[in-house]
mmCIF file of C-alpha atoms (C1' of nucleotides) in Angstrom:
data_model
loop_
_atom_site.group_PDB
_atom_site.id
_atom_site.type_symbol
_atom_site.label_atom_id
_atom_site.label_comp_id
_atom_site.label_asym_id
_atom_site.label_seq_id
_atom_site.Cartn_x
_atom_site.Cartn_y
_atom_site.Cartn_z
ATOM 1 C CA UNK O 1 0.000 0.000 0.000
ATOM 2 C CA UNK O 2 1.186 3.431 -0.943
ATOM 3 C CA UNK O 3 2.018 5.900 1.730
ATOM 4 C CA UNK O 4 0.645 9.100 0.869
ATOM 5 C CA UNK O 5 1.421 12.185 2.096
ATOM 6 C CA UNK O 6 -1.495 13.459 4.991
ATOM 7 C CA UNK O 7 -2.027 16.087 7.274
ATOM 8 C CA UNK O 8 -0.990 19.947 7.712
ATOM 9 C CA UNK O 9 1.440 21.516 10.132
ATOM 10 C CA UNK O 10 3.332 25.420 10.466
ATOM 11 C CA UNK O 11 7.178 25.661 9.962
ATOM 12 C CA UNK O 12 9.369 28.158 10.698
ATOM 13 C CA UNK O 13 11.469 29.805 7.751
ATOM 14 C CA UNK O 14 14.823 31.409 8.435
ATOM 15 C CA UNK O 15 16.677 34.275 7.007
ATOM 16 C CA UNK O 16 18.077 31.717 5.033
ATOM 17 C CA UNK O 17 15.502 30.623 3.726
ATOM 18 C CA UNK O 18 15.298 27.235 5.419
ATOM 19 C CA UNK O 19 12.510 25.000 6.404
ATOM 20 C CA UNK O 20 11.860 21.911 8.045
ATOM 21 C CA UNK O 21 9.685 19.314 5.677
ATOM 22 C CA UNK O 22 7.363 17.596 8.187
ATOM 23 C CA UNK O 23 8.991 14.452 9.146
ATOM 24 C CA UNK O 24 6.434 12.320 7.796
ATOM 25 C CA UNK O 25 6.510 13.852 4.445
ATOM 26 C CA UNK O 26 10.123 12.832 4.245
ATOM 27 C CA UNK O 27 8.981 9.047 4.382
ATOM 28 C CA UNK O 28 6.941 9.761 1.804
ATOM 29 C CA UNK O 29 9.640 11.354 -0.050
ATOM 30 C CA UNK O 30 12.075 8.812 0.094
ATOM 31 C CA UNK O 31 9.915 5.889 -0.758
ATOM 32 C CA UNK O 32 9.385 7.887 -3.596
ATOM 33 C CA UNK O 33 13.215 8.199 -4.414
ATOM 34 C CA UNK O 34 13.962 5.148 -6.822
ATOM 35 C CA UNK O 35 17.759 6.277 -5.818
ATOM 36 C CA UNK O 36 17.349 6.745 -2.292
ATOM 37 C CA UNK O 37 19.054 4.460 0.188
ATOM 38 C CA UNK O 38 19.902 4.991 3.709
ATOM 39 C CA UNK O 39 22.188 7.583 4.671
ATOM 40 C CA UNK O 40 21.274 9.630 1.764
ATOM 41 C CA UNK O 41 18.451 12.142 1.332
ATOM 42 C CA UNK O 42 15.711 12.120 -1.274
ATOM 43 C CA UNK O 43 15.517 14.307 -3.961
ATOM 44 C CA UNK O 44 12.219 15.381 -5.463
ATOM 45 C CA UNK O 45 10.736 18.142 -7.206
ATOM 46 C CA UNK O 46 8.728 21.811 -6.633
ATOM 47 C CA UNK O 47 6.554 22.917 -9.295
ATOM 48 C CA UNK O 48 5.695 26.469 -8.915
ATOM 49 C CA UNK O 49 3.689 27.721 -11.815
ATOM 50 C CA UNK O 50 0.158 26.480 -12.494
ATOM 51 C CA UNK O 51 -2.108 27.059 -9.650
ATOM 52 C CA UNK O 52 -4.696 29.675 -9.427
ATOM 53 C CA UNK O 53 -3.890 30.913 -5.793
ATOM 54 C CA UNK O 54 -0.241 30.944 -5.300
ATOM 55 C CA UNK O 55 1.726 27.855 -3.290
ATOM 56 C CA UNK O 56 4.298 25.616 -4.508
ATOM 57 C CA UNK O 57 3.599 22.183 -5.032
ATOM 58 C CA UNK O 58 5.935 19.343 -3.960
ATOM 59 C CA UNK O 59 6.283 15.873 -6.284
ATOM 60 C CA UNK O 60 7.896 12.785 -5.635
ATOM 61 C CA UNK O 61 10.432 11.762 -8.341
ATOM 62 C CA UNK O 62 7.792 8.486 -9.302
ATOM 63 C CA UNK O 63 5.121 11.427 -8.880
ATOM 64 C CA UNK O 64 6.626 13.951 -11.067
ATOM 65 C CA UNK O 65 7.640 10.766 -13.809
ATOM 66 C CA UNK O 66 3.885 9.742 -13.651
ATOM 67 C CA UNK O 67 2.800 12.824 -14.595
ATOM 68 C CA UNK O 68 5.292 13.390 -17.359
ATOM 69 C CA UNK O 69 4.144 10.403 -18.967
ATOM 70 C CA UNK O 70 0.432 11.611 -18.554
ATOM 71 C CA UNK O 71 1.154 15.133 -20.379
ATOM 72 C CA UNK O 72 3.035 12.884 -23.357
ATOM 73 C CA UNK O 73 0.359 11.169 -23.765
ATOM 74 C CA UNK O 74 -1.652 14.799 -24.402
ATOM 75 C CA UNK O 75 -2.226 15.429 -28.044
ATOM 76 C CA UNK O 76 1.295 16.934 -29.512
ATOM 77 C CA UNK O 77 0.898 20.730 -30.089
ATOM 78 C CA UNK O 78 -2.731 20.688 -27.927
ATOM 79 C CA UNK O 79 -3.182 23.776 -26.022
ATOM 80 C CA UNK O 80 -3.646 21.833 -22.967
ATOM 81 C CA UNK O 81 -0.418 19.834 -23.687
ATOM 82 C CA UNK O 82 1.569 22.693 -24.179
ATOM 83 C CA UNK O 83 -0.024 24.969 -20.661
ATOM 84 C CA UNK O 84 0.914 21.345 -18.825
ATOM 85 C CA UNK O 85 4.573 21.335 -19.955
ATOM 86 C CA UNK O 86 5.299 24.527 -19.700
ATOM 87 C CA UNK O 87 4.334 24.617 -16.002
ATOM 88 C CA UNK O 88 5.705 21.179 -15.403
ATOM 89 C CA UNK O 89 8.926 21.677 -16.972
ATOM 90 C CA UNK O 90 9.891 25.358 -17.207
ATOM 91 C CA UNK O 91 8.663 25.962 -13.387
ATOM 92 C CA UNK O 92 10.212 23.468 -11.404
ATOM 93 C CA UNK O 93 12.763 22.984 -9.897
ATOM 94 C CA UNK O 94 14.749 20.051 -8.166
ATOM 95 C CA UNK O 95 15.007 19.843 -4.833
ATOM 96 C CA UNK O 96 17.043 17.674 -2.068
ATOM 97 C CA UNK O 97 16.298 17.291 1.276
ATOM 98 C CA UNK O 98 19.325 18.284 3.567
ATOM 99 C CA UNK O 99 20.869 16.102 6.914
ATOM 100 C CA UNK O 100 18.906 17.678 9.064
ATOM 101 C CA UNK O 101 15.403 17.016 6.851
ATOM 102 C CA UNK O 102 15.439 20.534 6.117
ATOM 103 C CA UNK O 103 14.800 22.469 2.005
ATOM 104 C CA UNK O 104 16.024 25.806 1.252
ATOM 105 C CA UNK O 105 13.516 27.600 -0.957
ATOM 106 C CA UNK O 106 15.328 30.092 -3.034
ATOM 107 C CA UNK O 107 14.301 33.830 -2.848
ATOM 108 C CA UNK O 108 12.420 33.355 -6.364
ATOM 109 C CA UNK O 109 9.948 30.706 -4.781
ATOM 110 C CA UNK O 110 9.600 32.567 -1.302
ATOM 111 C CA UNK O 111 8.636 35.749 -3.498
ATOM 112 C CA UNK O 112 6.344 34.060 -5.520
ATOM 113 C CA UNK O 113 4.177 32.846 -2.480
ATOM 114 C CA UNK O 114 4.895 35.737 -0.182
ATOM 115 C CA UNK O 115 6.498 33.565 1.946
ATOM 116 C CA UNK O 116 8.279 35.457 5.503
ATOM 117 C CA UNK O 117 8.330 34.261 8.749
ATOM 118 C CA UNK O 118 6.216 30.972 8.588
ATOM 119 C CA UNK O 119 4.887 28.536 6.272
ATOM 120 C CA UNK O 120 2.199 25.931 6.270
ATOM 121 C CA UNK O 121 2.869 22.174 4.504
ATOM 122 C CA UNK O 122 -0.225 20.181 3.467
ATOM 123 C CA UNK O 123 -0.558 16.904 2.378
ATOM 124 C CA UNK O 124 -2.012 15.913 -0.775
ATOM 125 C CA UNK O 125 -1.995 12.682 -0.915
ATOM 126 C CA UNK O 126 0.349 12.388 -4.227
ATOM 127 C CA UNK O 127 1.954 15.514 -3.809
ATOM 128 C CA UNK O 128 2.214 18.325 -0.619
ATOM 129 C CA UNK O 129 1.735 22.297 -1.043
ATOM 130 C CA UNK O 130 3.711 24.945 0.891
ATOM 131 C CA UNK O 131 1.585 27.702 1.341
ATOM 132 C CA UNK O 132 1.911 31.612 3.025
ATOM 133 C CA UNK O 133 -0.602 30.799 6.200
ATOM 134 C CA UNK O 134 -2.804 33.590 5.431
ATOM 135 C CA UNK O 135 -3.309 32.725 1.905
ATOM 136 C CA UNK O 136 -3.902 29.299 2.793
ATOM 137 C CA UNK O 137 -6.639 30.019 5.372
ATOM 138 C CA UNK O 138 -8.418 32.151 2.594
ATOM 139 C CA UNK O 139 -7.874 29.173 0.076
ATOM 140 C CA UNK O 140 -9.662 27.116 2.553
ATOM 141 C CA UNK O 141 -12.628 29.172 2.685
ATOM 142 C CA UNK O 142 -12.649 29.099 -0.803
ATOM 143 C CA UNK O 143 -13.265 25.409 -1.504
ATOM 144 C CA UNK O 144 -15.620 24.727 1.222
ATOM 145 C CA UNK O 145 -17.702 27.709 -0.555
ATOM 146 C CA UNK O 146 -16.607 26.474 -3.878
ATOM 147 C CA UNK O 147 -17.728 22.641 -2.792
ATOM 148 C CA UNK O 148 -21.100 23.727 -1.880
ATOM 149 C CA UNK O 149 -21.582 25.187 -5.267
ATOM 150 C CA UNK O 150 -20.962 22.366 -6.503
ATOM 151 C CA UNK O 151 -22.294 19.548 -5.175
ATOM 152 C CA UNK O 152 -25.262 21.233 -2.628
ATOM 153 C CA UNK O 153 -23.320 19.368 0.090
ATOM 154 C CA UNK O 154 -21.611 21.142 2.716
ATOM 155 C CA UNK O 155 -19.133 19.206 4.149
ATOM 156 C CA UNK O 156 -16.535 17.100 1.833
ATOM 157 C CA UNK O 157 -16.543 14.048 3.813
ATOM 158 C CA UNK O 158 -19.983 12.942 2.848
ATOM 159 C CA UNK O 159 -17.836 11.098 0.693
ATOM 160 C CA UNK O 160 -16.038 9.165 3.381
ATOM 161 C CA UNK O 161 -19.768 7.609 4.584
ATOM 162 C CA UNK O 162 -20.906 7.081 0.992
ATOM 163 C CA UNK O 163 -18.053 5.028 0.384
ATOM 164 C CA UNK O 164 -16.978 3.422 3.118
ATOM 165 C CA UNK O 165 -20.235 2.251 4.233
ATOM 166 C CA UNK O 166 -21.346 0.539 1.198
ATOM 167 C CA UNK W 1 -17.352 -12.147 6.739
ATOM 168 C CA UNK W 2 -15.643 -8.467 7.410
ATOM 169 C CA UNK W 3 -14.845 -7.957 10.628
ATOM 170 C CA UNK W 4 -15.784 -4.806 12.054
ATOM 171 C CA UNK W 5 -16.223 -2.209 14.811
ATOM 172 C CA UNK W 6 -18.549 -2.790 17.470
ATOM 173 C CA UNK W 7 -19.374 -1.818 21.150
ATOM 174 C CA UNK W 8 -17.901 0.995 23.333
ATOM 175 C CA UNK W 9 -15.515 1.540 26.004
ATOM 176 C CA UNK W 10 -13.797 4.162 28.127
ATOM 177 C CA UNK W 11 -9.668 4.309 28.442
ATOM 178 C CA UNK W 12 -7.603 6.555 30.340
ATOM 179 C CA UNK W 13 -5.655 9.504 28.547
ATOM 180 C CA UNK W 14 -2.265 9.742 29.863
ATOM 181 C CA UNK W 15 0.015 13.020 29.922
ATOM 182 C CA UNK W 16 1.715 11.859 26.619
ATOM 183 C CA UNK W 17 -1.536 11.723 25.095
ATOM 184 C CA UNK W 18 -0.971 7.562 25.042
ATOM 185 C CA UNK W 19 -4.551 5.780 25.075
ATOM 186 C CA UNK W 20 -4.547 2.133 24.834
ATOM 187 C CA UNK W 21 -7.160 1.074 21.759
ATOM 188 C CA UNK W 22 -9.893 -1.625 22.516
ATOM 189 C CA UNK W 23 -8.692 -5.048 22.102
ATOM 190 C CA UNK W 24 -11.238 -6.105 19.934
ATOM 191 C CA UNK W 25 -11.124 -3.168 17.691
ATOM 192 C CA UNK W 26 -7.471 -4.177 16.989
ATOM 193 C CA UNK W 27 -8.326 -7.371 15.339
ATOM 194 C CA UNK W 28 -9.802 -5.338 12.928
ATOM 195 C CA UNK W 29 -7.312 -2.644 12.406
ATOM 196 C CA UNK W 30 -5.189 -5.859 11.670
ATOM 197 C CA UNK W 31 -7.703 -7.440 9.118
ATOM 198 C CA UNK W 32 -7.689 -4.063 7.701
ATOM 199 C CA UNK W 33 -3.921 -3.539 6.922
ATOM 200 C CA UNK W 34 -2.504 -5.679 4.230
ATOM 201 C CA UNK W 35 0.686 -4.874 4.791
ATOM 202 C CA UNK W 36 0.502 -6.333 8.733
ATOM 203 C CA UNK W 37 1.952 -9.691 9.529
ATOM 204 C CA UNK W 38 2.250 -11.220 13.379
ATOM 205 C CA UNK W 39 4.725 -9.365 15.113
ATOM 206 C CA UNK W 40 4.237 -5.733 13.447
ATOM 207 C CA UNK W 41 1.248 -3.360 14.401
ATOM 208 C CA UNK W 42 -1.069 -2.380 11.846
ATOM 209 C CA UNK W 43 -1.344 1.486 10.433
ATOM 210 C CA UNK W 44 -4.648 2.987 10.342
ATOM 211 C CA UNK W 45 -5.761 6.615 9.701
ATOM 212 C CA UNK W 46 -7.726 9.129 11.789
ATOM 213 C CA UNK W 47 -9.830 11.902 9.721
ATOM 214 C CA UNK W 48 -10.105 14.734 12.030
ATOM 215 C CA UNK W 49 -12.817 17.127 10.058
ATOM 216 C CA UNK W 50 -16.025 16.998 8.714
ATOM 217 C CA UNK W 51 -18.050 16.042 11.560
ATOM 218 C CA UNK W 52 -21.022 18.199 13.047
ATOM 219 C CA UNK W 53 -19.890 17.385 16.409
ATOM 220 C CA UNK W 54 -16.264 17.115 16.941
ATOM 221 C CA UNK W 55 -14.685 13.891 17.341
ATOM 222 C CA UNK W 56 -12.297 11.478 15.573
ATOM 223 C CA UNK W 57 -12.687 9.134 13.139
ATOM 224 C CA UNK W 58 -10.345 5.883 12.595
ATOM 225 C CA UNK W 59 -10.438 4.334 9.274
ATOM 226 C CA UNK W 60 -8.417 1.249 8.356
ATOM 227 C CA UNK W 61 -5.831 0.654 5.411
ATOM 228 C CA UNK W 62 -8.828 -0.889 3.331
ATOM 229 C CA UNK W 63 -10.914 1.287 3.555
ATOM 230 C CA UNK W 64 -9.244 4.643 3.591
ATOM 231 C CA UNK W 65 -7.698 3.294 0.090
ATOM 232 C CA UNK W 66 -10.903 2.938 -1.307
ATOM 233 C CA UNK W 67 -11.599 6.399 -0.709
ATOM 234 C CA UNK W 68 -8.107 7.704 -2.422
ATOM 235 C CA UNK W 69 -9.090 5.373 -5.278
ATOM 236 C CA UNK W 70 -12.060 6.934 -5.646
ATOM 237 C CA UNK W 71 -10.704 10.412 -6.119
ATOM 238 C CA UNK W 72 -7.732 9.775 -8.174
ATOM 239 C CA UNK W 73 -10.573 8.436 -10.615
ATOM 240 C CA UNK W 74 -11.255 12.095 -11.023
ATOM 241 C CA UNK W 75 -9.675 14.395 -13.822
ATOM 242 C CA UNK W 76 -6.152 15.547 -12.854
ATOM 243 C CA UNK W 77 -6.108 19.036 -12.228
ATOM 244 C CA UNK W 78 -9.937 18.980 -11.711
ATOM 245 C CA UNK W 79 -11.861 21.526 -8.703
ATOM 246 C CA UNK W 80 -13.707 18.425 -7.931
ATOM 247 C CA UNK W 81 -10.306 16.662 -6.939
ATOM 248 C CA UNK W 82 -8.534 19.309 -5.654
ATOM 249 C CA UNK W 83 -11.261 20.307 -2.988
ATOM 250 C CA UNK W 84 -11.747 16.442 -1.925
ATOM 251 C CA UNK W 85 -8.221 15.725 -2.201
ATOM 252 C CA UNK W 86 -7.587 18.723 0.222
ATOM 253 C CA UNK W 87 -9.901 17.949 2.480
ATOM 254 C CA UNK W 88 -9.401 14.122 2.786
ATOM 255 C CA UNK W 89 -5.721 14.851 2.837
ATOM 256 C CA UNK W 90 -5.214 17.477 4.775
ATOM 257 C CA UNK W 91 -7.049 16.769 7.983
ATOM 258 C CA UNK W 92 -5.999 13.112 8.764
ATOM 259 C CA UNK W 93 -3.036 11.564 9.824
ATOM 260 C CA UNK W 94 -1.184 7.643 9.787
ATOM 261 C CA UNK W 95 -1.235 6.212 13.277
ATOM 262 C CA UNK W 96 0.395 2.957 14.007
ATOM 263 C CA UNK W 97 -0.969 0.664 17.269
ATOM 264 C CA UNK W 98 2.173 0.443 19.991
ATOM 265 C CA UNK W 99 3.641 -2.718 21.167
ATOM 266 C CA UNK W 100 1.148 -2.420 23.776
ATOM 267 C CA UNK W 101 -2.127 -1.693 21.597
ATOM 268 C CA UNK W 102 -2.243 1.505 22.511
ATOM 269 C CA UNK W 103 -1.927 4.734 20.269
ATOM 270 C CA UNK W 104 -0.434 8.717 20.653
ATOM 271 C CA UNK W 105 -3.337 11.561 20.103
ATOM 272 C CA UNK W 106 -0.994 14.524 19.295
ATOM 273 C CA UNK W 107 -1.916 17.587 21.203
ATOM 274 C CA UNK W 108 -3.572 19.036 17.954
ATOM 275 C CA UNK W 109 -6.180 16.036 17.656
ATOM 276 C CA UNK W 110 -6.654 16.063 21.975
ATOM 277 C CA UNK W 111 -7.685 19.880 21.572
ATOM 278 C CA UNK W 112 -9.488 19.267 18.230
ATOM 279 C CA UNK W 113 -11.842 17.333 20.590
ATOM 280 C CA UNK W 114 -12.014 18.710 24.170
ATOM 281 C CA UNK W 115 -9.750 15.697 25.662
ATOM 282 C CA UNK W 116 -8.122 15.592 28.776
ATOM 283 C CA UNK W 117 -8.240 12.596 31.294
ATOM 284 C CA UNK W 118 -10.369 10.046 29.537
ATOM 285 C CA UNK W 119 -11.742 8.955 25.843
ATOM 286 C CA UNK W 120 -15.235 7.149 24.865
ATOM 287 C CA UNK W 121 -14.342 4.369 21.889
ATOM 288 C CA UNK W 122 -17.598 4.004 20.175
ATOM 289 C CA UNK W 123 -17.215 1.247 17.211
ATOM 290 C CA UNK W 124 -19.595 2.313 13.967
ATOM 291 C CA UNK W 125 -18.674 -0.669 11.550
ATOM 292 C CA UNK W 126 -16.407 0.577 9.209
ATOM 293 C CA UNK W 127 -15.110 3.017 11.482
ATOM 294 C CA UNK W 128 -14.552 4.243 14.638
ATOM 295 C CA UNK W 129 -15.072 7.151 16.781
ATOM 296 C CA UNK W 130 -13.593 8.661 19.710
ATOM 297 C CA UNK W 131 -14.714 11.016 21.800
ATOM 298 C CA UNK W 132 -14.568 13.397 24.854
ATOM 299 C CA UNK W 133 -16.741 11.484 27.220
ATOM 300 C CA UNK W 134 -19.337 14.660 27.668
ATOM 301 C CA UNK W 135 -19.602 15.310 24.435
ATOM 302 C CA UNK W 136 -20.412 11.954 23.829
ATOM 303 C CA UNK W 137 -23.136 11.279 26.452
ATOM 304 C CA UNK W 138 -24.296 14.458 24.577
ATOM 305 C CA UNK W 139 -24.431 13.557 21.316
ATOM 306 C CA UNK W 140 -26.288 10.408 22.593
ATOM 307 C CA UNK W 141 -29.166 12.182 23.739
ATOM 308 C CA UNK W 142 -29.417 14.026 20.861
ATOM 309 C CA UNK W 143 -29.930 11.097 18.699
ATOM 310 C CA UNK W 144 -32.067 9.255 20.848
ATOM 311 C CA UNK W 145 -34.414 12.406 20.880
ATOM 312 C CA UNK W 146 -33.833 12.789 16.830
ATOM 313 C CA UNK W 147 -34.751 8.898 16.578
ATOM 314 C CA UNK W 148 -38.124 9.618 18.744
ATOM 315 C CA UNK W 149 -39.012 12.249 16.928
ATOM 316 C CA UNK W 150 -38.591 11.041 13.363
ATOM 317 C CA UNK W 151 -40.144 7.563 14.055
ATOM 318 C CA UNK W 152 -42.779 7.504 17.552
ATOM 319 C CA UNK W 153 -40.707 4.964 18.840
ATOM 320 C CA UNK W 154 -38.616 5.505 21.598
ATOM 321 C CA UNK W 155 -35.767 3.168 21.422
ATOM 322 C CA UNK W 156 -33.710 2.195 18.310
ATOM 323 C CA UNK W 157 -33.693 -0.874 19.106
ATOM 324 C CA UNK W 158 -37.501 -1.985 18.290
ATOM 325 C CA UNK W 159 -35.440 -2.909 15.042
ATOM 326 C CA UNK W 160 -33.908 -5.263 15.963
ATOM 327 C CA UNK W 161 -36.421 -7.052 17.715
ATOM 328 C CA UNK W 162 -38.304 -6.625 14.346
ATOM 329 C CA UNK W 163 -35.910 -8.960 12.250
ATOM 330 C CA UNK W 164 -34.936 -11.110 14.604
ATOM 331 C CA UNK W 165 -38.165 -12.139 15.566
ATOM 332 C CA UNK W 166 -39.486 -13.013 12.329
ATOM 333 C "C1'" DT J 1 37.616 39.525 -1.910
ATOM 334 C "C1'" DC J 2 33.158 39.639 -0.468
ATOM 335 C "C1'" DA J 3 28.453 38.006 -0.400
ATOM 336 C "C1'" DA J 4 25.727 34.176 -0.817
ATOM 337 C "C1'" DA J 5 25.097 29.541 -0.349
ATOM 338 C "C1'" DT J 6 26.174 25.232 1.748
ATOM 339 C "C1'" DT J 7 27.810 22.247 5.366
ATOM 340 C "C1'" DC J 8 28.451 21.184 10.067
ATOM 341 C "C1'" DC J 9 27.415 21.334 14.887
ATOM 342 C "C1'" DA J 10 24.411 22.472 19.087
ATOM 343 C "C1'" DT J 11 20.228 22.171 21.840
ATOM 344 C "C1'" DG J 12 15.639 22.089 23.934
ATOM 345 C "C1'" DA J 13 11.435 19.986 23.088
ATOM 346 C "C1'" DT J 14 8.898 16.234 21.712
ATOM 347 C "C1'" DA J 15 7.980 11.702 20.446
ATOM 348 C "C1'" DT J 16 9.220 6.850 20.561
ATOM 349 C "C1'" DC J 17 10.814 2.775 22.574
ATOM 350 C "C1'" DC J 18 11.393 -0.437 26.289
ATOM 351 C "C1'" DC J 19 10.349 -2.353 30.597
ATOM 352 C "C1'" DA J 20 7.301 -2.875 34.857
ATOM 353 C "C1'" DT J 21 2.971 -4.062 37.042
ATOM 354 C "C1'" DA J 22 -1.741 -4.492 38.375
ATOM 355 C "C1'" DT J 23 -5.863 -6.232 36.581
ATOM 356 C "C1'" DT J 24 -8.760 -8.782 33.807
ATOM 357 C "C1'" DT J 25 -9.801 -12.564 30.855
ATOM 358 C "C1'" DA J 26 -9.056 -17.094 29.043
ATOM 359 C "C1'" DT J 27 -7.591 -22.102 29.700
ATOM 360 C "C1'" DA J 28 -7.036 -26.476 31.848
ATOM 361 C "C1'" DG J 29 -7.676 -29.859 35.113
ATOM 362 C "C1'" DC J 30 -10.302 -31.698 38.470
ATOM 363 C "C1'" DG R 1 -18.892 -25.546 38.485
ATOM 364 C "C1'" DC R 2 -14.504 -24.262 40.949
ATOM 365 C "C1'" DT R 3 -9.906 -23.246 41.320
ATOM 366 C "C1'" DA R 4 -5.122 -22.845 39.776
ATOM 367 C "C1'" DT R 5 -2.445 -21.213 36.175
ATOM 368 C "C1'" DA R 6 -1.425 -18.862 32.126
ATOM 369 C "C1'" DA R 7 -2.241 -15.281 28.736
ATOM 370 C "C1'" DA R 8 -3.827 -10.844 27.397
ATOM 371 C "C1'" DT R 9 -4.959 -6.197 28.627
ATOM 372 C "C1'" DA R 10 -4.694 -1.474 30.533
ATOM 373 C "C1'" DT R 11 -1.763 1.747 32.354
ATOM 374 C "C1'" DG R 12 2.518 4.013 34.269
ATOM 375 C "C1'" DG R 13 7.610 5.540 34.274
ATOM 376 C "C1'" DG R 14 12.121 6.200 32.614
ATOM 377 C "C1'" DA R 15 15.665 5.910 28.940
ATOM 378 C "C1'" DT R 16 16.596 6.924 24.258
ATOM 379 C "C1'" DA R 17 16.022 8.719 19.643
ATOM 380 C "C1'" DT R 18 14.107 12.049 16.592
ATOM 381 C "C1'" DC R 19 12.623 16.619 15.390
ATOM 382 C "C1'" DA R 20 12.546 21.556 14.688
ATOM 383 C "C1'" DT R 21 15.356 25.259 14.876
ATOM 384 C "C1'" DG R 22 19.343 28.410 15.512
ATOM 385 C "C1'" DG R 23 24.086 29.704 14.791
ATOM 386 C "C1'" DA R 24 28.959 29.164 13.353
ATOM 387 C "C1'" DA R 25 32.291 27.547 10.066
ATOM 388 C "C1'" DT R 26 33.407 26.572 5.449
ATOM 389 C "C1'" DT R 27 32.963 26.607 0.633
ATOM 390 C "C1'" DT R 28 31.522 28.587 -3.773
ATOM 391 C "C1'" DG R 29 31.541 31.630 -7.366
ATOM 392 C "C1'" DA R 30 30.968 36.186 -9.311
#
DNA sequence: TCAAATTCCATGATATCCCATATTTATAGC
DNA sequence: GCTATAAATATGGGATATCATGGAATTTGA
């Protein structure tokens, strides 16, 4: 069974730019590292374009190579196709984690979220977000709103019951 | 036949937040886990949103999979995913059983739900709950009144005697 | 040569592991 | 059914490892 990445915490971010990747996310991370082993730390990959509200969004290696393959599988030359790899490719960056489980984000990526003092991490199951807490706590607001637009339910986790129970 | 959650108990909430899980409920975290084998202790997962009334909710391997499946059926890069995945993601968490059957309730899920000294285990089938023992004996009422008013009858249970009867 | 980035080390707080023990439940023999 | 014995359970305490974070030392590279 694949371990996914779950739950959301608050990390501190230095003058330096550093910040602590919840320690369960770096599980996560290296069973997604085909070239991980012990002793080393994983690599893996920020994406930083394509989102409507702006946070970065963490892949695993076998993540990021999963969705590769999905966009070359998009129509050559499709407008779609060529939004996907633009974001996929052109924005993103490589990333490793350091000794003490800790990423530096570069000024670029801090700037592009607003990022100062403190940042939030949330699992996505496939992939995790880093997000500027304010923004995130609007974002939040936004889907449940968003989700009971959509589907006249107001709570998400109708889902869990529906499924689950059968 | 699928084992599953039944009955409800009380257990003490120690300092470190340790709470030892009902014995029987264990068997079927372990049925529930593919990956466990005598000797380990099964994973499970505990979804700490989208209920009314706050308390937790402790699905196992099996089923928590089925929900994931279910969303990554959904277009990539869909709203419809996104919210869902957010909200299924975000608020839960992997918990493994100790050596001793018991689990840790980090501080965030204790507050989340009013705990302090004690917890009420209340098995639902696929799931279980737990709760802060007040709220509980609350919530119970409030069904029980619910169920009286909906139907004229004044105990759930009238059910039972129904089919078993026959 | 200087600023920025990277590596290395330090530390308090927290979480995890390991062992102890009282209590309850199950088992076996009579 | 009753009692002796063994196994499982519920809970506590202390030792140990991990985590999050800060700062200093070293390297890099313009």
């Amino acid at each position: 069974m694949i371990r996914r990445f779950r739950g959301e915490s608050l990390h501190k971010v230095d003058l330096k730019g550093r910040v602590s990747v919840p320690a369960p996310f770096r599980r996560v991370l290296e069973d997604g590292d085909p070239e991980f082993k012990t002793g080393s730390n994983p690599n893996f990959v920020i994406v930083y374009g394509g989102v409507k509200t702006p946070c970065l969004e963490a892949y695993t290696m076998k993540s990021i190579s999963t969705v590769d393959q999905l966009i070359s599988k998009l129509p050559r030359f499709s407008r779609e196709r060529e939004i996907l790899e633009r974001f996929i490719n052109t924005q993103s960056i490589y990333i490793q984690l350091d000794e003490n489980g800790r990423i530096v984000l570069p000024p670029k990526l801090k700037a592009f979220i607003g990022l100062e003092g403190e940042a939030i991490f949330a699992g996505m199951g496939e992939k995790f977000q880093i997000w500027e807490p304010k923004t995130y706590e609007t974002e939040l607001q936004f889907l449940q709103d968003d989700f009971s637009k959509l589907t006249g339910k107001a709570n998400p986790f109708y889902l869990i019951d529906n499924i689950v129970d059968k």
